[in-house]
Coordinates of C-alpha atoms in Angstrom, one line a residue:
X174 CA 12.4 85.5 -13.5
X175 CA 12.5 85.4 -9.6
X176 CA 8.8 84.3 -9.4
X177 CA 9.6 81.2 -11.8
X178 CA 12.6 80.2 -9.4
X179 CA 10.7 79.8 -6.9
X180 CA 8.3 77.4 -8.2
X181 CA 11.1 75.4 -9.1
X182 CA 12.5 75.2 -5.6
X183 CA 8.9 75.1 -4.4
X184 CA 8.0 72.0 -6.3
X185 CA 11.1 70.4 -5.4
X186 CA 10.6 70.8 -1.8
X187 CA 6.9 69.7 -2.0
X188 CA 7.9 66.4 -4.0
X189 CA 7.2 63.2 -1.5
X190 CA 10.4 61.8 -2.6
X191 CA 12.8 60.5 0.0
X192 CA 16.5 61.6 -1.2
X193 CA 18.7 58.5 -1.7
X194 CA 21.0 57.6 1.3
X195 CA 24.7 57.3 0.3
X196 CA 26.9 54.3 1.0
X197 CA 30.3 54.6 2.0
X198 CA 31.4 54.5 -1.5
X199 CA 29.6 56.8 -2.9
X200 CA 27.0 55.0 -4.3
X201 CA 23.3 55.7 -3.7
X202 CA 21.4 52.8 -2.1
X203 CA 16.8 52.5 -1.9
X204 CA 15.6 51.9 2.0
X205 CA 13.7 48.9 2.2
X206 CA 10.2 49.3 2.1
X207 CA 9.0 48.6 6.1
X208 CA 6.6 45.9 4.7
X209 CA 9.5 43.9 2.9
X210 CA 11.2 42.3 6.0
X211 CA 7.8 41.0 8.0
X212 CA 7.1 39.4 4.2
X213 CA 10.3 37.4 4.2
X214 CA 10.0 36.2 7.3
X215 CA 6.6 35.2 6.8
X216 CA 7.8 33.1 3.6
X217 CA 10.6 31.7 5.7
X218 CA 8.2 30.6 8.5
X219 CA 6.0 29.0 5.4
X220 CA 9.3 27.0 4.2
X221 CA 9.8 26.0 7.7
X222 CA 6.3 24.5 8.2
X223 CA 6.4 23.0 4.9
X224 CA 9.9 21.1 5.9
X225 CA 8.3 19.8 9.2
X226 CA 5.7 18.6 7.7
X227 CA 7.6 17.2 4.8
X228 CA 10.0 15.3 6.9
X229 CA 8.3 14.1 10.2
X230 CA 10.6 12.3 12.7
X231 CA 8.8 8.8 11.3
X232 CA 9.2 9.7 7.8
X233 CA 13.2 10.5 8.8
X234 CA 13.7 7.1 10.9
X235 CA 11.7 5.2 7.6
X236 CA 14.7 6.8 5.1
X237 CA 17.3 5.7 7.4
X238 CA 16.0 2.5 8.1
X239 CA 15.6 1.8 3.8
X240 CA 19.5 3.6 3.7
X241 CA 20.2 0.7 6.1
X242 CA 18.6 -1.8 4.4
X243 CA 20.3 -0.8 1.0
X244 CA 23.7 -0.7 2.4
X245 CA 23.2 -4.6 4.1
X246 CA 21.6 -5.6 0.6
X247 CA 25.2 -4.2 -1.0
X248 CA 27.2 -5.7 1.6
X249 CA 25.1 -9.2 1.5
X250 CA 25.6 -9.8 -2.4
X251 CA 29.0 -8.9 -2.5
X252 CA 29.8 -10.1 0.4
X253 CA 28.5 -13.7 -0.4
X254 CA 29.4 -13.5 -4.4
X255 CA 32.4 -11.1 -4.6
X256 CA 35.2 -14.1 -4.1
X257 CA 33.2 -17.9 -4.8
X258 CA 35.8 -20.6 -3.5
X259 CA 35.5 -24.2 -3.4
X260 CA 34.8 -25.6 0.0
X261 CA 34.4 -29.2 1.4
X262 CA 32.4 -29.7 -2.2
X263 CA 31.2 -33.4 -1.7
X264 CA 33.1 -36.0 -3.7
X265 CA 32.0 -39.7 -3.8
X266 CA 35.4 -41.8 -4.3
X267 CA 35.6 -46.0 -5.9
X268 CA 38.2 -47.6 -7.3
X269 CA 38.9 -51.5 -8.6
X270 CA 40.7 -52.3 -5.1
X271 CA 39.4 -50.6 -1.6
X272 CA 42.8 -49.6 -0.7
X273 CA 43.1 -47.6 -4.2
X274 CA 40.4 -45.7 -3.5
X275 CA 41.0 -44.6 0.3
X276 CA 44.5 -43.8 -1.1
X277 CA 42.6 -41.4 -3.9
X278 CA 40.4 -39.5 -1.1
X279 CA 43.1 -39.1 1.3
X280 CA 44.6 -37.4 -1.3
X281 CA 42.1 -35.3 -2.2
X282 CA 41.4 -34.4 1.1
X283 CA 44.6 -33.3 2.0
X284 CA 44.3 -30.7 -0.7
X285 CA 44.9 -27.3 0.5
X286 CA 42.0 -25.3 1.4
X287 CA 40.1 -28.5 1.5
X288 CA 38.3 -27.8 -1.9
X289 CA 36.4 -31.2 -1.5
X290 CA 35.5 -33.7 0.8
X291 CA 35.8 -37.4 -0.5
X292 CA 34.4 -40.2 0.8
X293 CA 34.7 -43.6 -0.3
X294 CA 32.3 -46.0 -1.7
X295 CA 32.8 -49.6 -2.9
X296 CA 31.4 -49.5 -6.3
X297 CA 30.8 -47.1 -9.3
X298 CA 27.4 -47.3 -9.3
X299 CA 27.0 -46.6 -5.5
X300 CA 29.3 -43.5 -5.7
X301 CA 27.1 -42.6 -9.0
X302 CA 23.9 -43.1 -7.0
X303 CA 25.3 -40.5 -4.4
X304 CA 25.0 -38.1 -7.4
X305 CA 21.8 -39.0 -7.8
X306 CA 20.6 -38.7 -4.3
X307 CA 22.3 -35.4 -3.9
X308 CA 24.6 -36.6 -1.2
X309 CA 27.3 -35.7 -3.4
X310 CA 28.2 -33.0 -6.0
X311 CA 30.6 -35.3 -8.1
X312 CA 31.3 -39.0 -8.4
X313 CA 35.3 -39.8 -8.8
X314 CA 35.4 -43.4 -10.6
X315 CA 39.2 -43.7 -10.7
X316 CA 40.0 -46.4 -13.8
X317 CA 42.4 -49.1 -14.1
X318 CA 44.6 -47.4 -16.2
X319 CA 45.3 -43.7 -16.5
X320 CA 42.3 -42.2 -17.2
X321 CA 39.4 -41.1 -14.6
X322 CA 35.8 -40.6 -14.9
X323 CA 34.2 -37.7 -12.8
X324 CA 30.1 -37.7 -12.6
X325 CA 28.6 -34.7 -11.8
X326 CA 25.3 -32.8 -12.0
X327 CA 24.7 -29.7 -13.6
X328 CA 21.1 -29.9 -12.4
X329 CA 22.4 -28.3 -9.3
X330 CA 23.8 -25.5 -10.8
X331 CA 26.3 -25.3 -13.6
X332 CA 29.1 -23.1 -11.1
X333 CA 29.2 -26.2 -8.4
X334 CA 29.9 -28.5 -11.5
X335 CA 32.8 -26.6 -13.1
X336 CA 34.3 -26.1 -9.5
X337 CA 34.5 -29.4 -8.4
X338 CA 36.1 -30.5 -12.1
X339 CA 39.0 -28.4 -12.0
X340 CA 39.5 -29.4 -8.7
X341 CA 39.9 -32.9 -9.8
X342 CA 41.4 -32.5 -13.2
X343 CA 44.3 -30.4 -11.3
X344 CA 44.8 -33.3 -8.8
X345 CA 44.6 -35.5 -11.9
X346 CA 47.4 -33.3 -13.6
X347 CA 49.9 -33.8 -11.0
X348 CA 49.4 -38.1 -11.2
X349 CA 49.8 -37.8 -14.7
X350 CA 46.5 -39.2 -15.0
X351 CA 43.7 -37.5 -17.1
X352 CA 40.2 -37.0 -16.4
X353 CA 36.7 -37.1 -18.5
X354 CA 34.0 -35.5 -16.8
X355 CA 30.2 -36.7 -17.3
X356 CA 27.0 -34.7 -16.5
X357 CA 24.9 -37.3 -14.6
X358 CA 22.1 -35.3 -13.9
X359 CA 22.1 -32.0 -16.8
X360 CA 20.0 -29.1 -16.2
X361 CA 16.7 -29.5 -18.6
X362 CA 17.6 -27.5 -22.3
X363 CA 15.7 -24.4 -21.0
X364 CA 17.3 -24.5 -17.7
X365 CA 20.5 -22.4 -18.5
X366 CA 23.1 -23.5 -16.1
X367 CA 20.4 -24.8 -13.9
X368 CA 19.5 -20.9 -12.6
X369 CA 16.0 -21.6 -13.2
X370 CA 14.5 -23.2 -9.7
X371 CA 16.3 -20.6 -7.8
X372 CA 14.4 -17.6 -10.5
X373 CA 11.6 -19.1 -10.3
X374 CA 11.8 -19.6 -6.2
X375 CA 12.5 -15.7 -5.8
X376 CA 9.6 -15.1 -7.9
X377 CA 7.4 -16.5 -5.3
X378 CA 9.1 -15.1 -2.3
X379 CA 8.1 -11.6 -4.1
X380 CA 5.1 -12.9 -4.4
X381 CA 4.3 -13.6 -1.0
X382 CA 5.9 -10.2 1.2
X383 CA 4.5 -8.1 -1.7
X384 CA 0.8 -9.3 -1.3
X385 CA 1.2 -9.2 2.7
X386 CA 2.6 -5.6 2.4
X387 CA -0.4 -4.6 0.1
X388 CA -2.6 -5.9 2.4
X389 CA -1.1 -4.5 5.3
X390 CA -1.1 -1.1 3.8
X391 CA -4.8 -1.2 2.3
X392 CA -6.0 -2.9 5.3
X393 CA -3.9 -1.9 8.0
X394 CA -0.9 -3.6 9.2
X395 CA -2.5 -4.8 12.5
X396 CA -6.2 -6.7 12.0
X397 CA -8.7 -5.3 14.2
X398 CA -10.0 -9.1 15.9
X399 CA -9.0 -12.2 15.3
X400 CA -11.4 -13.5 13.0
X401 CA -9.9 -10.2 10.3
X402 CA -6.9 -11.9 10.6
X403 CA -8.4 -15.3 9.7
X404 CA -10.2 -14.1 6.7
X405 CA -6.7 -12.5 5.4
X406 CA -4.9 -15.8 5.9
X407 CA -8.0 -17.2 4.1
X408 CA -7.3 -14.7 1.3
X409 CA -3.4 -15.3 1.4
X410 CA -3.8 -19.3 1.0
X411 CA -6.5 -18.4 -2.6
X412 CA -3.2 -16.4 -3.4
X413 CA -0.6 -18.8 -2.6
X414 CA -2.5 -21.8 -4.8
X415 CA -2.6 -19.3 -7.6
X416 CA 0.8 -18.0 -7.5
X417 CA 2.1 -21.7 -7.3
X418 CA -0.1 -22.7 -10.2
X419 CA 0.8 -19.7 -12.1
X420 CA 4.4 -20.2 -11.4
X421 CA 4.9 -23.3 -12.7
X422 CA 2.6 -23.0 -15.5
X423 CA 5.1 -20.2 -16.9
X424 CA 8.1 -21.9 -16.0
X425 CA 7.1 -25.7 -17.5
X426 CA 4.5 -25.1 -20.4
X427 CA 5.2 -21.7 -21.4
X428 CA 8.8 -21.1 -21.5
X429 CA 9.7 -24.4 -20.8
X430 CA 12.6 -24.1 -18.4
X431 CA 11.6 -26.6 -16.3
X432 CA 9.9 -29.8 -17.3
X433 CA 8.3 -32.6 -15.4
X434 CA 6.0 -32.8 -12.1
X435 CA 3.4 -30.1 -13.0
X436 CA 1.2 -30.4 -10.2
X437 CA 4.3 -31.3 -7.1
X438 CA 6.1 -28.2 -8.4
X439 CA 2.6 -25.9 -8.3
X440 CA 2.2 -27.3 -5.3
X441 CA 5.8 -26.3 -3.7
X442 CA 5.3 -23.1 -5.1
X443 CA 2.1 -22.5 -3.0
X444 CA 3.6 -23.7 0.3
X445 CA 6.7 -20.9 -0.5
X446 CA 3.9 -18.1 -1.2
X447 CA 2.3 -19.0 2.3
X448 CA 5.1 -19.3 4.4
X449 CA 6.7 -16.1 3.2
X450 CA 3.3 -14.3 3.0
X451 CA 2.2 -15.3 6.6
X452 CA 5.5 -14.5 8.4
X453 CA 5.1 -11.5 6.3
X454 CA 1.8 -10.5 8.0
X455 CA 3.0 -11.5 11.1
X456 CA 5.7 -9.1 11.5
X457 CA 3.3 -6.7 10.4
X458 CA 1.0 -7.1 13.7
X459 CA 3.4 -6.9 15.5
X460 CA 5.7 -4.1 14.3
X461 CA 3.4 -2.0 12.2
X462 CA 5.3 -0.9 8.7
X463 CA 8.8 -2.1 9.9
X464 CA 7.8 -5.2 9.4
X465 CA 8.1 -4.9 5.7
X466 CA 11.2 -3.6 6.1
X467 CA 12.2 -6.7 8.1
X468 CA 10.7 -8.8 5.3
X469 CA 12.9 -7.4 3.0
X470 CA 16.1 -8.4 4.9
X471 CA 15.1 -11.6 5.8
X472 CA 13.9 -13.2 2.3
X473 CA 15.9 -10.4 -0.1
X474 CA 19.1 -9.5 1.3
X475 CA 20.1 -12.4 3.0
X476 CA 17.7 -15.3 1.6
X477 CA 18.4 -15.0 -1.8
X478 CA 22.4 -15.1 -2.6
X479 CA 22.5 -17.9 0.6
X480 CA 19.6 -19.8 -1.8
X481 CA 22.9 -21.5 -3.7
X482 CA 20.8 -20.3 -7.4
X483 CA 24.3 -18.1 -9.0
X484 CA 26.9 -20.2 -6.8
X485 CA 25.2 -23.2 -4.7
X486 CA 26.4 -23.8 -0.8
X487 CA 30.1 -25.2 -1.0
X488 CA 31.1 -22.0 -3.0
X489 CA 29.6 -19.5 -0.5
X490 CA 31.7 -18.0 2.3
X491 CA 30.7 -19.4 6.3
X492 CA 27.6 -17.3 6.9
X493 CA 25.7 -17.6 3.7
X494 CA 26.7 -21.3 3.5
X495 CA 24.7 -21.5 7.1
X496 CA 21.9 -19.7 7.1
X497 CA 20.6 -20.7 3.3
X498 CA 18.5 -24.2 3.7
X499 CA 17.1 -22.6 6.6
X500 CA 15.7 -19.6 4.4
X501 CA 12.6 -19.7 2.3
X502 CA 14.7 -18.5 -0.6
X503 CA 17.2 -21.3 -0.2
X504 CA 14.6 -23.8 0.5
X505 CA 12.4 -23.4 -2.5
X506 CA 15.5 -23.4 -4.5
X507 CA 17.0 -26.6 -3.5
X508 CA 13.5 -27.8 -3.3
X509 CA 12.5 -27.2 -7.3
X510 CA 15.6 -28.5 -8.5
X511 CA 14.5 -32.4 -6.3
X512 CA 11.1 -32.4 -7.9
X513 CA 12.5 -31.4 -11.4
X514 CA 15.7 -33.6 -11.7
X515 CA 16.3 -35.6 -8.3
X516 CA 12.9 -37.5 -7.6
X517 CA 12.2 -35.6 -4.4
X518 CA 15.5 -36.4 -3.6
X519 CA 16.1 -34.4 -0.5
X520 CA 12.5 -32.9 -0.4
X521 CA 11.0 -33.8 3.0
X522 CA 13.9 -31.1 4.6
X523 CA 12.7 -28.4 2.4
X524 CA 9.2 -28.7 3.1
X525 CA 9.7 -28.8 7.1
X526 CA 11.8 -25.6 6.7
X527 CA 9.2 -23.9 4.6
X528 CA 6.1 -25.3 6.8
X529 CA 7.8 -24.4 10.0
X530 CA 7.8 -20.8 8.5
X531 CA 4.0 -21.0 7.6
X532 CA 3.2 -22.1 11.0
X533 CA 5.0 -20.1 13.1
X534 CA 3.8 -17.0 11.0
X535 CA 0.4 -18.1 11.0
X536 CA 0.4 -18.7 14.7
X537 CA 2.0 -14.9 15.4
X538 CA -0.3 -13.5 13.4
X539 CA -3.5 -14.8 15.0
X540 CA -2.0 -14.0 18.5
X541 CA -1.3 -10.4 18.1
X542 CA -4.3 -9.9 15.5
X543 CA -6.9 -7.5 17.2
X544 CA -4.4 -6.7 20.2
X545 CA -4.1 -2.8 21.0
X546 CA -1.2 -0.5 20.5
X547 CA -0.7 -0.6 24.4
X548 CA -1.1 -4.5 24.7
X549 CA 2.3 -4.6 22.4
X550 CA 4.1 -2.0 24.6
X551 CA 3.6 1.4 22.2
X552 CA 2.1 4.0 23.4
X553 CA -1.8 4.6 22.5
X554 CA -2.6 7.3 19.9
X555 CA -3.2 10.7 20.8

């Protein structure tokens, strides 16, 4: 019996098992294994190289600059649309006697807020034909009894129209006089409150920083010589023709939202491609990637609600009323709606604006095309 006791305690001193530690509470706790600790902090080193490679300093300063950009877009369309109010909306004024009618536009001019501007014109059909030149939004006729005939356009967009008419009808209410209101110019059937120049127009402006950022990217953002850069303006003008054409093809003959002037409208819609491509490329050269980036918030977030398509100029607050005709956005827009309903009416402005963009793009891009990283001030790679 004594020789088989001490096998037991001899096998349980031999055994290669560690006794358990205790805690302070009594319970048993394992030692970690010696290999356990270098192994986490290997994986931790891994998660850390993956994180700096992940998010580089330019891959951080790209997210903020898009966070930026999203915040201005938010700030630019509410900012222009949240509160539309009539302002200085351009009213011409006739009357059977001159003194009747300078007596109506004092009037309405000494409206609070100055909701309209009227001017006065010594026959109906002149202040009619200021409708039709765009010089005006509305036409007042003011009859010979009690009743009053306002002209306007819904051509140039169906919120400007509706503005300017309760405007008058209120200042109507308060002479006990009443007032009929006539679309001189209507948008076209498809045309649904006369939205579809400026859809049409931001289509195009896509159209044009989208195919310079493809390039840009596929290419390179910066051409290598100067004769690179020529062959991609070459390939932006094939582009431009065929985007116009396309354009107006789908807006006239296949949906028929707007109708009239095939080949003026195609055309338009080329010269908008170009000038927004090429200004496109040029901020490219010269800014690398950013320049997308400043595409964006030059012809997205503040060229399209300034483009007067959802409320035109007169109902925009100060800034977006400014800056819009000098915007591709706000030119192609205002430029559509003259070849569709106004006769080119007001043309010749929108097609400076929009070839003093193509120019001056072309003309930065064919300077800084082939130039170094050191010639524009960065530092050289590596």
């Amino acid at each position: 019996m004594a020789h088989e006791h001490d096998d037991t305690r001899g096998d349980a001193h031999d055994s290669p098992t560690e006794p358990e530690a205790s805690s302070g509470q009594g319970q048993p706790h394992r030692r970690r294994a010696p290999g356990a600790a270098s192994s986490a902090a290997r994986q931790g080193a891994r998660w850390a190289a993956d994180l700096r490679d992940a998010i580089t300093p330019r891959a951080f300063v790209l997210v903020v600059g898009v966070l930026g950009l999203q915040v201005a877009f938010i700030a630019s369309y509410l900012g222009a649309f949240h509160d539309p109010t009539p302002h200085r909306i351009a009213v011409a004024v006739s009357a059977p006697s001159l003194p009747a009618a300078e007596q109506t536009a004092a009037a309405l001019n000494a409206i609070a807020g100055e909701p309209v501007h009227a001017t006065v014109h010594d026959s109906a059909d002149e202040a009619r034909q200021q409708v039709r030149d765009r010089s005006a939004y509305g036409a007042l006729v003011v009859g010979t009894g009690t009743q009053d005939t306002l002209y306007v356009s819904s051509a140039e967009g169906a919120a400007v129209s509706e503005a300017v008419a309760a405007v008058l009808e209120q200042a109507d209410r308060e002479q006990a006089r009443t007032l009929v209101t006539t679309d001189l110019v209507p948008a076209g059937r498809g045309d649904g409150r006369g939205l579809s120049a400026f859809y049409l127009t931001v289509g195009w402006v896509v159209g044009g920083y989208l195919v310079a950022a493809i390039l840009g990217i596929s290419a390179g953002e910066r051409p290598s010589t100067r004769q690179r850069g020529i062959i991609r303006l070459g390939g932006l003008v094939v582009y431009s023709i065929a985007s116009g054409f396309l354009g107006a093809l789908v807006a006239e003959s296949v949906l028929e939202a707007l109708s009239g002037s095939f080949v003026p409208l195609a055309l338009l819609g080329a010269l908008v491609v170009f000038a927004v491509g090429a200004f496109t490329m040029a901020i490219q050269t010269m800014t690398g990637i950013i320049g997308i980036g400043i595409a964006v918030l030059l012809f997205v977030v503040l060229g399209n609600p300034s483009a007067g398509g959802a409320y035109p100029a007169p109902l925009l607050p100060p800034f977006w009323r400014a800056i819009g005709w000098l915007l591709p956005p706000g030119a192609g827009t205002h430029g559509v709606r003259s070849v569709v309903y106004f006769d080119g009416a007001g043309l010749a402005r929108d097609v400076v604006v929009l070839a003093a963009w193509a120019l001056i793009g072309t003309a930065l891009m064919l300077t800084f095309a082939g130039r170094r990283r050191t010639e524009l001030g960065a530092p050289a790679p590596g």
